[in-house]
CSV table of C-alpha atoms in Angstrom, one decimal:
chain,number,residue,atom,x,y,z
A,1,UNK,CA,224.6,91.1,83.6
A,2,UNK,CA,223.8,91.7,87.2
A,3,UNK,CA,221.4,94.5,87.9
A,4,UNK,CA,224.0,97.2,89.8
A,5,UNK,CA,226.5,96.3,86.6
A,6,UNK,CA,223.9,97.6,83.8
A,7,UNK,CA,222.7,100.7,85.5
A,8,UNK,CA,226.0,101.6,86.4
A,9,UNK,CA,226.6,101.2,82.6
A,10,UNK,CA,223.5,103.6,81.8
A,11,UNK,CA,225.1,105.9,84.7
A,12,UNK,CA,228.0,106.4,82.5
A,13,UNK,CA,226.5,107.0,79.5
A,14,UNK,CA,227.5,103.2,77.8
A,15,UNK,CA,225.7,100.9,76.0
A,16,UNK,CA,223.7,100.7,73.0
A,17,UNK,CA,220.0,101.9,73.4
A,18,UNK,CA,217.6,101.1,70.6
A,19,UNK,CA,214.6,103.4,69.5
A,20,UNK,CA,211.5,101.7,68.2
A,21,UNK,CA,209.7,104.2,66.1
A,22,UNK,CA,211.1,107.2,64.9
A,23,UNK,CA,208.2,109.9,65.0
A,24,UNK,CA,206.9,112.8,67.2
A,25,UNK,CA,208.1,111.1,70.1
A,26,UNK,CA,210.9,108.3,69.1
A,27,UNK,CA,212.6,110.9,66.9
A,28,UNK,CA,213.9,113.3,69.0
A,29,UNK,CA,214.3,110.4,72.5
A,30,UNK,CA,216.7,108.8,70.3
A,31,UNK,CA,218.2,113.0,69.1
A,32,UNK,CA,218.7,112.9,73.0
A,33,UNK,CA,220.5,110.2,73.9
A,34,UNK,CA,222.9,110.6,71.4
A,35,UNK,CA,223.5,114.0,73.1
A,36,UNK,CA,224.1,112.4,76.1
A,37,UNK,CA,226.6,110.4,74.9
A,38,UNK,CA,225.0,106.8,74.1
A,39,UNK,CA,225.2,104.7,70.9
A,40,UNK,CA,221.4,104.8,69.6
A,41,UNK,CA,219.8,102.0,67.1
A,42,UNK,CA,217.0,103.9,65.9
A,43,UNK,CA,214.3,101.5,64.1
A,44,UNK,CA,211.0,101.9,62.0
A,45,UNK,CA,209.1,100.3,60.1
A,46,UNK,CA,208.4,102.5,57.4
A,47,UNK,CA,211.1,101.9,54.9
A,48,UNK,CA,210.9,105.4,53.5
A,49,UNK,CA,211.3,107.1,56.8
A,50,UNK,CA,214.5,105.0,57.2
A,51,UNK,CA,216.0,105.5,54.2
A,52,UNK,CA,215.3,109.5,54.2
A,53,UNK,CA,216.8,109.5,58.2
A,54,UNK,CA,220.0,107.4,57.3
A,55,UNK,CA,220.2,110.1,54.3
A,56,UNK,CA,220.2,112.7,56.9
A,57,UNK,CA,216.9,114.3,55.9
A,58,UNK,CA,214.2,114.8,59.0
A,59,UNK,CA,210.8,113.9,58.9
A,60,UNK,CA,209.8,116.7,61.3
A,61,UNK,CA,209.9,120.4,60.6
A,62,UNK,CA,210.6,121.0,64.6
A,63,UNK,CA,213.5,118.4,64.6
A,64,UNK,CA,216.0,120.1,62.2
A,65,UNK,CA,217.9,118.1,59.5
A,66,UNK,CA,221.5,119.6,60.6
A,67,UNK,CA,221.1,117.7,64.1
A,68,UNK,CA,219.9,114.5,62.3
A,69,UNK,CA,223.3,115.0,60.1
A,70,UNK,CA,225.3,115.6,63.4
A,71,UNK,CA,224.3,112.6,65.1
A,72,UNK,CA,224.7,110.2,62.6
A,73,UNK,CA,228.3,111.9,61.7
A,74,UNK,CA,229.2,111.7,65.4
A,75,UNK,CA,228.9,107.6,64.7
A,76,UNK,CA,226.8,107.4,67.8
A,77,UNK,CA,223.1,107.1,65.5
A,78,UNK,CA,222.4,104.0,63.4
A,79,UNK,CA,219.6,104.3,61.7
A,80,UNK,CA,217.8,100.5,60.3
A,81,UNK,CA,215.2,98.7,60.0
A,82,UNK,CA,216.8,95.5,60.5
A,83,UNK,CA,215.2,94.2,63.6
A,84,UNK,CA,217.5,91.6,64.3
A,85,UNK,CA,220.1,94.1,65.7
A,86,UNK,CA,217.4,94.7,68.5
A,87,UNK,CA,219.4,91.8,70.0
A,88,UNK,CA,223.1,94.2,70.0
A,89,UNK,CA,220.9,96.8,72.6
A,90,UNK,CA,221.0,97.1,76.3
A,91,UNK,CA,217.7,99.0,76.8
A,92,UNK,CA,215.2,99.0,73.8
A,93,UNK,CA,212.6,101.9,73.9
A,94,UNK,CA,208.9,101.6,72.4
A,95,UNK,CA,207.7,104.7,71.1
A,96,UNK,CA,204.9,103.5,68.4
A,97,UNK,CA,201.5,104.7,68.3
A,98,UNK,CA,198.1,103.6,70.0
A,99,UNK,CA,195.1,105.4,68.3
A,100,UNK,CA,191.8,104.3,68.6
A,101,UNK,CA,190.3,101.2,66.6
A,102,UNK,CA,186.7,101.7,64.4
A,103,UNK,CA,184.9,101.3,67.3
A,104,UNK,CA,186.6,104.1,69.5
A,105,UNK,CA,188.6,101.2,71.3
A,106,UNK,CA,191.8,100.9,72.2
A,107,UNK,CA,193.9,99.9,69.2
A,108,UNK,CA,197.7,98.3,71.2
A,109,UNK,CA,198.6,96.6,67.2
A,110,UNK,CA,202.0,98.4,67.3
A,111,UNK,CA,202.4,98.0,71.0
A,112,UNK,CA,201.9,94.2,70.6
A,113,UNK,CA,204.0,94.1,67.0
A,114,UNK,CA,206.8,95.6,68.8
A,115,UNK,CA,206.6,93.4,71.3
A,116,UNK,CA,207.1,90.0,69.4
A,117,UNK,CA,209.6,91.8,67.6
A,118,UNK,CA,211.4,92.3,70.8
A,119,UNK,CA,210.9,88.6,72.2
A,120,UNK,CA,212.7,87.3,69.1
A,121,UNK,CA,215.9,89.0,69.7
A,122,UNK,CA,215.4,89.1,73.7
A,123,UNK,CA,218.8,88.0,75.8
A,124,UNK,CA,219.1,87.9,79.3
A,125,UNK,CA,219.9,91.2,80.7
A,126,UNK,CA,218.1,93.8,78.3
A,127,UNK,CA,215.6,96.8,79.6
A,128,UNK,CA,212.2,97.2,77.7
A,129,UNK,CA,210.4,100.4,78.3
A,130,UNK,CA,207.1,101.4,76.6
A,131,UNK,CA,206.8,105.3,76.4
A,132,UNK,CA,203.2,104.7,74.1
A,133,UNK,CA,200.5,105.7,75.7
A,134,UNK,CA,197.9,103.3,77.4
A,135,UNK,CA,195.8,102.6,79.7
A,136,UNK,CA,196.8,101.3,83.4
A,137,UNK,CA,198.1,97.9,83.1
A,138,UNK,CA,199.6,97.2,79.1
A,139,UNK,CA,203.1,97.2,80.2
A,140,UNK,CA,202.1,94.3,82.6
A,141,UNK,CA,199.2,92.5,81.4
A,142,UNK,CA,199.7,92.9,77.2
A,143,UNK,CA,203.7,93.1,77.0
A,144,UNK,CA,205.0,91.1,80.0
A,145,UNK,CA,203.2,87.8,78.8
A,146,UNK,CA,204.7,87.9,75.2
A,147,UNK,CA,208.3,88.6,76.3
A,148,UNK,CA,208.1,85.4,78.7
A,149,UNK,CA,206.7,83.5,76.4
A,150,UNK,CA,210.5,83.7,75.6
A,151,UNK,CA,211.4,81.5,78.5
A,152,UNK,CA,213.1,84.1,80.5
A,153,UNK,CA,211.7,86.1,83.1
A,154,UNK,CA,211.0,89.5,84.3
A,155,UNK,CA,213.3,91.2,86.8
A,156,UNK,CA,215.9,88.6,86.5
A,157,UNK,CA,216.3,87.4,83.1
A,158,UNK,CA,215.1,90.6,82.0
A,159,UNK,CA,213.5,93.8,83.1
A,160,UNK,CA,210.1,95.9,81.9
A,161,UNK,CA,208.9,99.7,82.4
A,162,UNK,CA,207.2,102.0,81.6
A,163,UNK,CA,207.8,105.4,81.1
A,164,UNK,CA,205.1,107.7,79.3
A,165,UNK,CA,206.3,110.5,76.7
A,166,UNK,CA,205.7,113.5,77.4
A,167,UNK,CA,206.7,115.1,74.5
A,168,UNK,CA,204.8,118.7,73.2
A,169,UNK,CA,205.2,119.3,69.2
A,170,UNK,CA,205.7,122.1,67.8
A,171,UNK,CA,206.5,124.0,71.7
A,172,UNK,CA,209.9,125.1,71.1
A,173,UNK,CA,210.0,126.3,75.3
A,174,UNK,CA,210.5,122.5,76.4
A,175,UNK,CA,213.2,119.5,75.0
A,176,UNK,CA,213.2,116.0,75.8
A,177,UNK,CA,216.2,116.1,77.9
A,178,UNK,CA,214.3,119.0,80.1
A,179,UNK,CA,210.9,117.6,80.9
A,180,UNK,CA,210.2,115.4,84.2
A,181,UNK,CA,209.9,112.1,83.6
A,182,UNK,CA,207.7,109.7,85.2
A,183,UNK,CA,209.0,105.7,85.6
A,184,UNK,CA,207.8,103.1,86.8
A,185,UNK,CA,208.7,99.4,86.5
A,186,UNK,CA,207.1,96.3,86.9
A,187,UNK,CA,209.2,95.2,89.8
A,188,UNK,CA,211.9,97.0,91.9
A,189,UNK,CA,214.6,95.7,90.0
A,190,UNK,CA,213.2,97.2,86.7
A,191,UNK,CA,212.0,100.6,87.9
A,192,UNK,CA,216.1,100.9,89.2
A,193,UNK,CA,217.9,100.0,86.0
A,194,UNK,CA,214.5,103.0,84.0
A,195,UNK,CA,215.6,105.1,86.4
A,196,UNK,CA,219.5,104.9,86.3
A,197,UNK,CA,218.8,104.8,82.2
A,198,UNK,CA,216.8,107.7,82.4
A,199,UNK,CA,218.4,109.9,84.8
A,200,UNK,CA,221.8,109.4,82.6
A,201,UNK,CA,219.6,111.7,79.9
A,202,UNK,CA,216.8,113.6,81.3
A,203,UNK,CA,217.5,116.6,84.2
A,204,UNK,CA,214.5,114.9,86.6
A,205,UNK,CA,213.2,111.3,86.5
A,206,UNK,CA,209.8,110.7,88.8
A,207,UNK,CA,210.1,107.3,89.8
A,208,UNK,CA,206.7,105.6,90.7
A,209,UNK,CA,205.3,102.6,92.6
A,210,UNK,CA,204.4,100.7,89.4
A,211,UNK,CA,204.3,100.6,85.8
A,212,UNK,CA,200.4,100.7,86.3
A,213,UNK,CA,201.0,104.1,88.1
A,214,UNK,CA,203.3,105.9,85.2
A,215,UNK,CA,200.2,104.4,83.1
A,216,UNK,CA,197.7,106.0,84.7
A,217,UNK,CA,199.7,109.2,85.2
A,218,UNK,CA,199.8,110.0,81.8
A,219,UNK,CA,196.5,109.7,81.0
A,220,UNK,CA,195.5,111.7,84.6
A,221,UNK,CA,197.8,114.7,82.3
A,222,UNK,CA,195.7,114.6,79.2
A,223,UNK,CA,192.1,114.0,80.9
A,224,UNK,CA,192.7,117.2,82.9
A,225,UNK,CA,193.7,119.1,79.7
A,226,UNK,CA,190.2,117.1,78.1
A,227,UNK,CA,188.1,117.8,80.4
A,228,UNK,CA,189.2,121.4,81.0
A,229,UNK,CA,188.9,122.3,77.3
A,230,UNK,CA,185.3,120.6,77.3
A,231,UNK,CA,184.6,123.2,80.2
A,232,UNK,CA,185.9,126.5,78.3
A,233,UNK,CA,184.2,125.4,75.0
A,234,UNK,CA,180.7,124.5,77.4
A,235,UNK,CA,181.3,128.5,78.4
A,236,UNK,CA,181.8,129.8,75.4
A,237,UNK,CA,178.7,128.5,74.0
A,238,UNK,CA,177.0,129.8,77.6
A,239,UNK,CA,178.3,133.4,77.7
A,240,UNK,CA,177.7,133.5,73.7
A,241,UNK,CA,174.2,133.5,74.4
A,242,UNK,CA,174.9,136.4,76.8
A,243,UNK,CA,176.5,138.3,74.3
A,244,UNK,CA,179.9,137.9,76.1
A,245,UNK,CA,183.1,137.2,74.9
A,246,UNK,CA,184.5,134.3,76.3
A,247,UNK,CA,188.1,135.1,75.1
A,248,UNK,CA,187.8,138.6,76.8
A,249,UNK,CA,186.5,136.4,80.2
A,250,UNK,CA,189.6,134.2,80.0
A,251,UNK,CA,192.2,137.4,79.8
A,252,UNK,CA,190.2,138.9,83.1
A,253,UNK,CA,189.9,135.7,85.1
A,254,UNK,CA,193.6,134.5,84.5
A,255,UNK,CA,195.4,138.1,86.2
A,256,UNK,CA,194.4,135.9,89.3
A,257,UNK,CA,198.0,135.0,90.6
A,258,UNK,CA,196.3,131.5,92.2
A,259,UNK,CA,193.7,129.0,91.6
A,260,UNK,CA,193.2,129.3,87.9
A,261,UNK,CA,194.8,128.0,85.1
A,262,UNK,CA,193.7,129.4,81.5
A,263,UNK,CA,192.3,126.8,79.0
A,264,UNK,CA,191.3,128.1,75.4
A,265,UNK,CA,188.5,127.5,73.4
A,266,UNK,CA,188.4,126.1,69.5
A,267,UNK,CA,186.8,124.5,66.7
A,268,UNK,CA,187.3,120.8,68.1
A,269,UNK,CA,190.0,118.6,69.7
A,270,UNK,CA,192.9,116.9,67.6
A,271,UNK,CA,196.0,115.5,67.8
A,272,UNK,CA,197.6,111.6,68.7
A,273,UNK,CA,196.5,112.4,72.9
A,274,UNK,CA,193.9,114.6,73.7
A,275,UNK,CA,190.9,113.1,71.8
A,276,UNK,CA,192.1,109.6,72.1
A,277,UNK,CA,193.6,109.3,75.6
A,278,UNK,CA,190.4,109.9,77.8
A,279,UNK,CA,189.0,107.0,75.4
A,280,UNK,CA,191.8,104.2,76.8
A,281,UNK,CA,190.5,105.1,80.4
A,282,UNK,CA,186.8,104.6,79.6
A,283,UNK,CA,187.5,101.9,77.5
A,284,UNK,CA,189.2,99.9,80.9
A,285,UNK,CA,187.0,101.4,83.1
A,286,UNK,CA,184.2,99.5,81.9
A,287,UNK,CA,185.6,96.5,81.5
A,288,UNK,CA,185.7,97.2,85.3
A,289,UNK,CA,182.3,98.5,85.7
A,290,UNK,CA,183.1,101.8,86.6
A,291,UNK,CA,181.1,104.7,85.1
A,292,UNK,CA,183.3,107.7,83.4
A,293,UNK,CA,180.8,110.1,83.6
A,294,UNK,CA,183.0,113.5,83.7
A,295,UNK,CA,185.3,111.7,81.0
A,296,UNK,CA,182.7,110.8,78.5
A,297,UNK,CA,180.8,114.2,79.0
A,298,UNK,CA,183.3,116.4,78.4
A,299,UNK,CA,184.4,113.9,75.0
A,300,UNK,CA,180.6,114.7,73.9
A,301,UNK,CA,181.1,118.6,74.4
A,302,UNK,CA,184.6,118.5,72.4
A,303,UNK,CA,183.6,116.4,69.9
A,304,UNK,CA,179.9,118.7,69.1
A,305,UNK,CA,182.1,121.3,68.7
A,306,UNK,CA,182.8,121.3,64.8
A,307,UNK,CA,179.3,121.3,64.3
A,308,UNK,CA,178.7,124.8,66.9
A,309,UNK,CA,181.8,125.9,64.4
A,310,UNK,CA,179.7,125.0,61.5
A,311,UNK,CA,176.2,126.6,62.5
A,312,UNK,CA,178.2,130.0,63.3
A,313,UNK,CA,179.0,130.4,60.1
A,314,UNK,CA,176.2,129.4,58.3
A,315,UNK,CA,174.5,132.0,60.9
A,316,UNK,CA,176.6,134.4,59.8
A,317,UNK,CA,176.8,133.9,55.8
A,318,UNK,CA,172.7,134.1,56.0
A,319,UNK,CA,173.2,137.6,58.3
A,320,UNK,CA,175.7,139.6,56.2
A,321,UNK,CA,175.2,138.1,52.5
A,322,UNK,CA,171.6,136.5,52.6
A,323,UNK,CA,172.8,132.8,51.9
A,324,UNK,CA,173.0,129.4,52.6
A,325,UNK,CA,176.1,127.1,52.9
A,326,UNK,CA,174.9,125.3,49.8
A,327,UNK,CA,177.2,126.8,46.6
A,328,UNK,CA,179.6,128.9,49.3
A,329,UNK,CA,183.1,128.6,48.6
A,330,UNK,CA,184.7,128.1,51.9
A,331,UNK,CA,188.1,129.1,53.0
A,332,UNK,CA,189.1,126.3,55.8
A,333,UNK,CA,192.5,127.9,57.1
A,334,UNK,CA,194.7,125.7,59.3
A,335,UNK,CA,194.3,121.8,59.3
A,336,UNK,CA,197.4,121.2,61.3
A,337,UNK,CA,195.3,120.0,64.6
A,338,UNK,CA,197.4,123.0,66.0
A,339,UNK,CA,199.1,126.2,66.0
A,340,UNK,CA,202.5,125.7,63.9
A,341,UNK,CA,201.7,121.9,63.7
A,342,UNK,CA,201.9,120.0,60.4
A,343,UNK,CA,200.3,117.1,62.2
A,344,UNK,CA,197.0,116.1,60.8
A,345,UNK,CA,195.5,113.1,63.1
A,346,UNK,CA,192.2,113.9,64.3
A,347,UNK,CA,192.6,116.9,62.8
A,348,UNK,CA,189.2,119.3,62.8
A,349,UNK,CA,190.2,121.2,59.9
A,350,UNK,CA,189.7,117.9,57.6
A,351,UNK,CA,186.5,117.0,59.9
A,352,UNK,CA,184.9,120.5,59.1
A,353,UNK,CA,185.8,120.2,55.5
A,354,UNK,CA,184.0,117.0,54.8
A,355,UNK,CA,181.2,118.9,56.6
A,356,UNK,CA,181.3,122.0,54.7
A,357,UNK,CA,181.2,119.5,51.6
A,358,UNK,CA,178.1,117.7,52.6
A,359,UNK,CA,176.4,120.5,53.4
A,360,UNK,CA,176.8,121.4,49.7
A,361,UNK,CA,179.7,124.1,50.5
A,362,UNK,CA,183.1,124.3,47.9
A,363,UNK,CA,185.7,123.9,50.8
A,364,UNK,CA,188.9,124.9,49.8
A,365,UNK,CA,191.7,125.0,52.5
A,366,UNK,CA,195.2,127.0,53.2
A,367,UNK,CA,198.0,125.7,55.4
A,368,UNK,CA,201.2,127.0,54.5
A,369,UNK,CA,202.5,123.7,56.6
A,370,UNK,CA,200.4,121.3,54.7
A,371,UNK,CA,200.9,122.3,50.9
A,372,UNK,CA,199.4,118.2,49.8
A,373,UNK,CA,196.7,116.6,52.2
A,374,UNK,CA,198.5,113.1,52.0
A,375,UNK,CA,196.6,109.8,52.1
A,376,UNK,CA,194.5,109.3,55.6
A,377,UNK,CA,192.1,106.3,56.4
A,378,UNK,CA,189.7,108.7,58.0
A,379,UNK,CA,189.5,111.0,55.5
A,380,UNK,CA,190.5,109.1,51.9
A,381,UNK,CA,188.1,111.7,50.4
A,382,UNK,CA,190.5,114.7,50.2
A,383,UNK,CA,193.4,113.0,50.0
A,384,UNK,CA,195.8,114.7,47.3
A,385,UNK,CA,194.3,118.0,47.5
A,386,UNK,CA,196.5,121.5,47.2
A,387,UNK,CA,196.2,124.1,49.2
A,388,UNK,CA,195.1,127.7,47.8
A,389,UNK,CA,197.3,129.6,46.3
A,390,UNK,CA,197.5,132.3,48.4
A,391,UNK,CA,197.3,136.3,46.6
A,392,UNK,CA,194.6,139.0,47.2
A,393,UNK,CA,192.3,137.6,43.8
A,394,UNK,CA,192.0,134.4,45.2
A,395,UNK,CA,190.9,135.0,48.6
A,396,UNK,CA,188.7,137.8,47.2
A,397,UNK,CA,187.2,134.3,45.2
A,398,UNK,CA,186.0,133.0,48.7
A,399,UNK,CA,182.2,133.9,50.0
A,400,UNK,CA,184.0,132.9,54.0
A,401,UNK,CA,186.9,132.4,55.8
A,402,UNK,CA,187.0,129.6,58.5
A,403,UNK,CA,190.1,130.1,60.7
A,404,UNK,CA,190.6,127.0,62.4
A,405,UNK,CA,194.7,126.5,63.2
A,406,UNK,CA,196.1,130.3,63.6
A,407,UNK,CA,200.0,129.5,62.0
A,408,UNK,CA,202.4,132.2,62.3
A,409,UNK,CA,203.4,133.5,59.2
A,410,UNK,CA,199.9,134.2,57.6
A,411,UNK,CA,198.9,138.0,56.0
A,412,UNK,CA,195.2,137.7,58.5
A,413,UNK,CA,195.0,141.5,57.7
A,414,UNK,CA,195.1,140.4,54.2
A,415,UNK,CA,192.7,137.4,54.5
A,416,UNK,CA,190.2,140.2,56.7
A,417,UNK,CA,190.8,142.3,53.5
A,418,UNK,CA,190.0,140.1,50.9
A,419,UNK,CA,187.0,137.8,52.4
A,420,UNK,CA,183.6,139.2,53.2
A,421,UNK,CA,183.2,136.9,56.1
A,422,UNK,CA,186.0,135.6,58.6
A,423,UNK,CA,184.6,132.8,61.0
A,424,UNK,CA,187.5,133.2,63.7
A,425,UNK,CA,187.8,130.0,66.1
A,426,UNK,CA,190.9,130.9,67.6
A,427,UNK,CA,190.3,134.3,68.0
A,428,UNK,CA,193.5,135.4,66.2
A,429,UNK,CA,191.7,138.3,64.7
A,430,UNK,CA,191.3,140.6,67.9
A,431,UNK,CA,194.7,139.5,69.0
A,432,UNK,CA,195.9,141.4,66.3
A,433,UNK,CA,193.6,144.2,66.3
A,434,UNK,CA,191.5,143.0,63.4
A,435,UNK,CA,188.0,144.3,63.8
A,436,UNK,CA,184.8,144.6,61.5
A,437,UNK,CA,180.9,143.3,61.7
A,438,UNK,CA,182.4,140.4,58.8
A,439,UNK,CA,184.7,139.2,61.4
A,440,UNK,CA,182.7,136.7,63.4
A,441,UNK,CA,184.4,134.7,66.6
A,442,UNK,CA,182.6,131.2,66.7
């Protein structure tokens, strides 16, 4: 199909559009285009999460079951894991993840899976766009060479973009049909038929000079946020020492109407972007003899910071109750990586529980978004563990209190009640008037 034919298609909302993985960021891309009006081919590879999707049941608490129901109803979602029907789509979207390998290296398994996966069912005429994150030049240099190793070629026999996700869990201000979108293809032809696609669903598309450029644009998005949030934690341990609170620094210095943006402190970075994304660019950088100086400083600073989390509150159980770590039974509340977030990759609620452990502490933990830790690879030691049941007699059991997500929802006047020493990383305590020498803000 000539180029002007397809994206007039896409203009008018026509054509099948298939999803490749159905999480945090396939989920509700493929919840969008059905809005819009397309017929969506959503595919995973985890036969569970198919199954419970085609039932009508969502896997994500933010992405509500009734709107799963009403777009497979409408007739417009399919919902499979039958990747041969990647051959009945018009545009196929990649949205699988790319975490970081043992070594802290760029890990594109999914990316590269999906890839081949697409190549077997590839016909002349279809879109590919990768929305995964990665560093500048995966769209070109990882999955152009496996979908012409099909025999047909880019920006004729078929076209490749990317366009970077920019999805925010558990922020219920944005949708994915309201967020700019950056797109960028590998060749003009491409980059027209993303952007017609795109445009037909999203209120702003931000085309780009390259799929290289989108690349690099969305990890420009997350280093800032990395590197910023290595600078406010570097402060709070500086104006600590001062005896200032960095929280009450942050409230002053962000009544300036210009030139400052307020970044947050906590107990350590988490999540599938921030602690990972910085990593891609380094990684690539290297390979290109380029130093990342400001990157990989502000990784050190983030990443010390569960242990600055941990010495505050062994400081503060040897100040107020004259002991040690070693025997403590340790509340560890939150390990969502954030606010109202069930998500557990990278979390630093798990990390500061395996330290709390080897340091000879009882950690227990309370998430009323987490009731089961479920099976992770980076943490297969507290897999299948419960959280506390929560009542006045069992937090009254706990020697400390570490908050480390602050969830809506949970009784903190209770918790500063109950517990003779509330280690507060978020400083959700003084936001809601909680005071007292046991409350301690690390």
């Amino acid at each position: 199909m000539p180029v002007a034919a397809l994206a007039a298609r896409f203009r008018a909302r026509q054509g099948t559009i298939a999803v490749i993985g159905l999480g945090y960021v396939g989920l509700p891309l493929a919840l969008a285009l059905v809005a819009a009006g397309f017929d969506v081919l959503a595919l995973d590879q985890d036969p569970q999460r198919v199954r419970h999707l085609a039932a009508g049941q969502s896997p994500l608490r933010q992405v509500p079951a009734e709107t799963v129901q009403g777009a497979l109803r409408s007739g417009r979602l399919r919902v499979s894991a039958a990747w041969h029907r990647l051959a009945e789509a018009d545009a196929v979207l990649v949205c699988v993840p790319t975490p970081l390998g043992r070594h802290r290296e760029p890990d594109l398994t999914a990316v590269e899976a999906a890839s081949w996966r697409i190549a077997r069912q590839l016909r002349p005429g279809q879109l590919i766009v990768l929305e995964s994150t990665s560093f500048p030049g995966t769209t070109r240099q990882v999955m152009l060479p496996i979908l012409e190793a099909t025999g047909l070629r880019c920006g004729t026999g078929f076209f490749l973009a990317h366009a970077p996700e920019r999805e925010d869990p558990g922020n219920g201000g944005f949708r994915t049909a309201t967020i700019p979108r950056v797109v960028g293809g590998v060749d003009a032809p491409s980059l027209a038929l993303a952007s017609a696609l795109y445009g037909a669903f999203l209120e702003q598309v931000v085309p780009v000079a390259s799929a290289d450029v989108a690349e690099a644009a969305k990890l420009t998005e997350n280093i800032f946020r990395a590197v910023n949030m290595a600078l406010v934690n570097e402060l709070k341990l500086v104006f600590g020492a001062m005896g200032i609170d960095v929280w009450e620094v942050i409230e002053a210095a962000r009544t300036k109407p210009f030139g400052y943006m307020p970044f947050f402190p906590g107990p350590g970075l988490g999540g599938h972007c921030i602690p990972v994304d910085p990593q891609y660019l380094s990684w690539q950088a290297r390979a290109h003899g380029v130093p990342t100086r400001f990157i990989d400083l502000a990784g050190e600073i983030n990443a010390a910071m569960p242990q600055h989390v941990l010495d505050r509150l062994a400081l503060a159980l040897d100040r107020l109750q004259g002991r040690g770590l070693r025997g403590a039974r340790v509340l560890v509340l939150g390990i969502g990586y954030k606010r109202n977030l069930e998500d557990l990759r990278e979390s630093p609620g798990l990390r500061l529980m395996e330290m709390l452990e080897a340091r000879g502490a009882a950690a227990c933990y309370f998430d009323p978004l987490v009731p089961v830790i479920p099976p992770l690879a980076e943490h297969p030691a507290l897999a299948g563990r419960h959280g506390l049941a929560w009542s006045a007699a069992t937090l009254a059991e706990c020697h400390a209190a570490l908050v480390v997500a602050d969830h809506d929802g949970v009784d903190y006047a209770g918790l500063a009640a109950a517990v003779p020493l509330v280690v507060d990383t978020r400083n959700v305590c003084a936001r809601l008037g909680l005071a007292g020498p046991h409350i301690v803000k690390a």
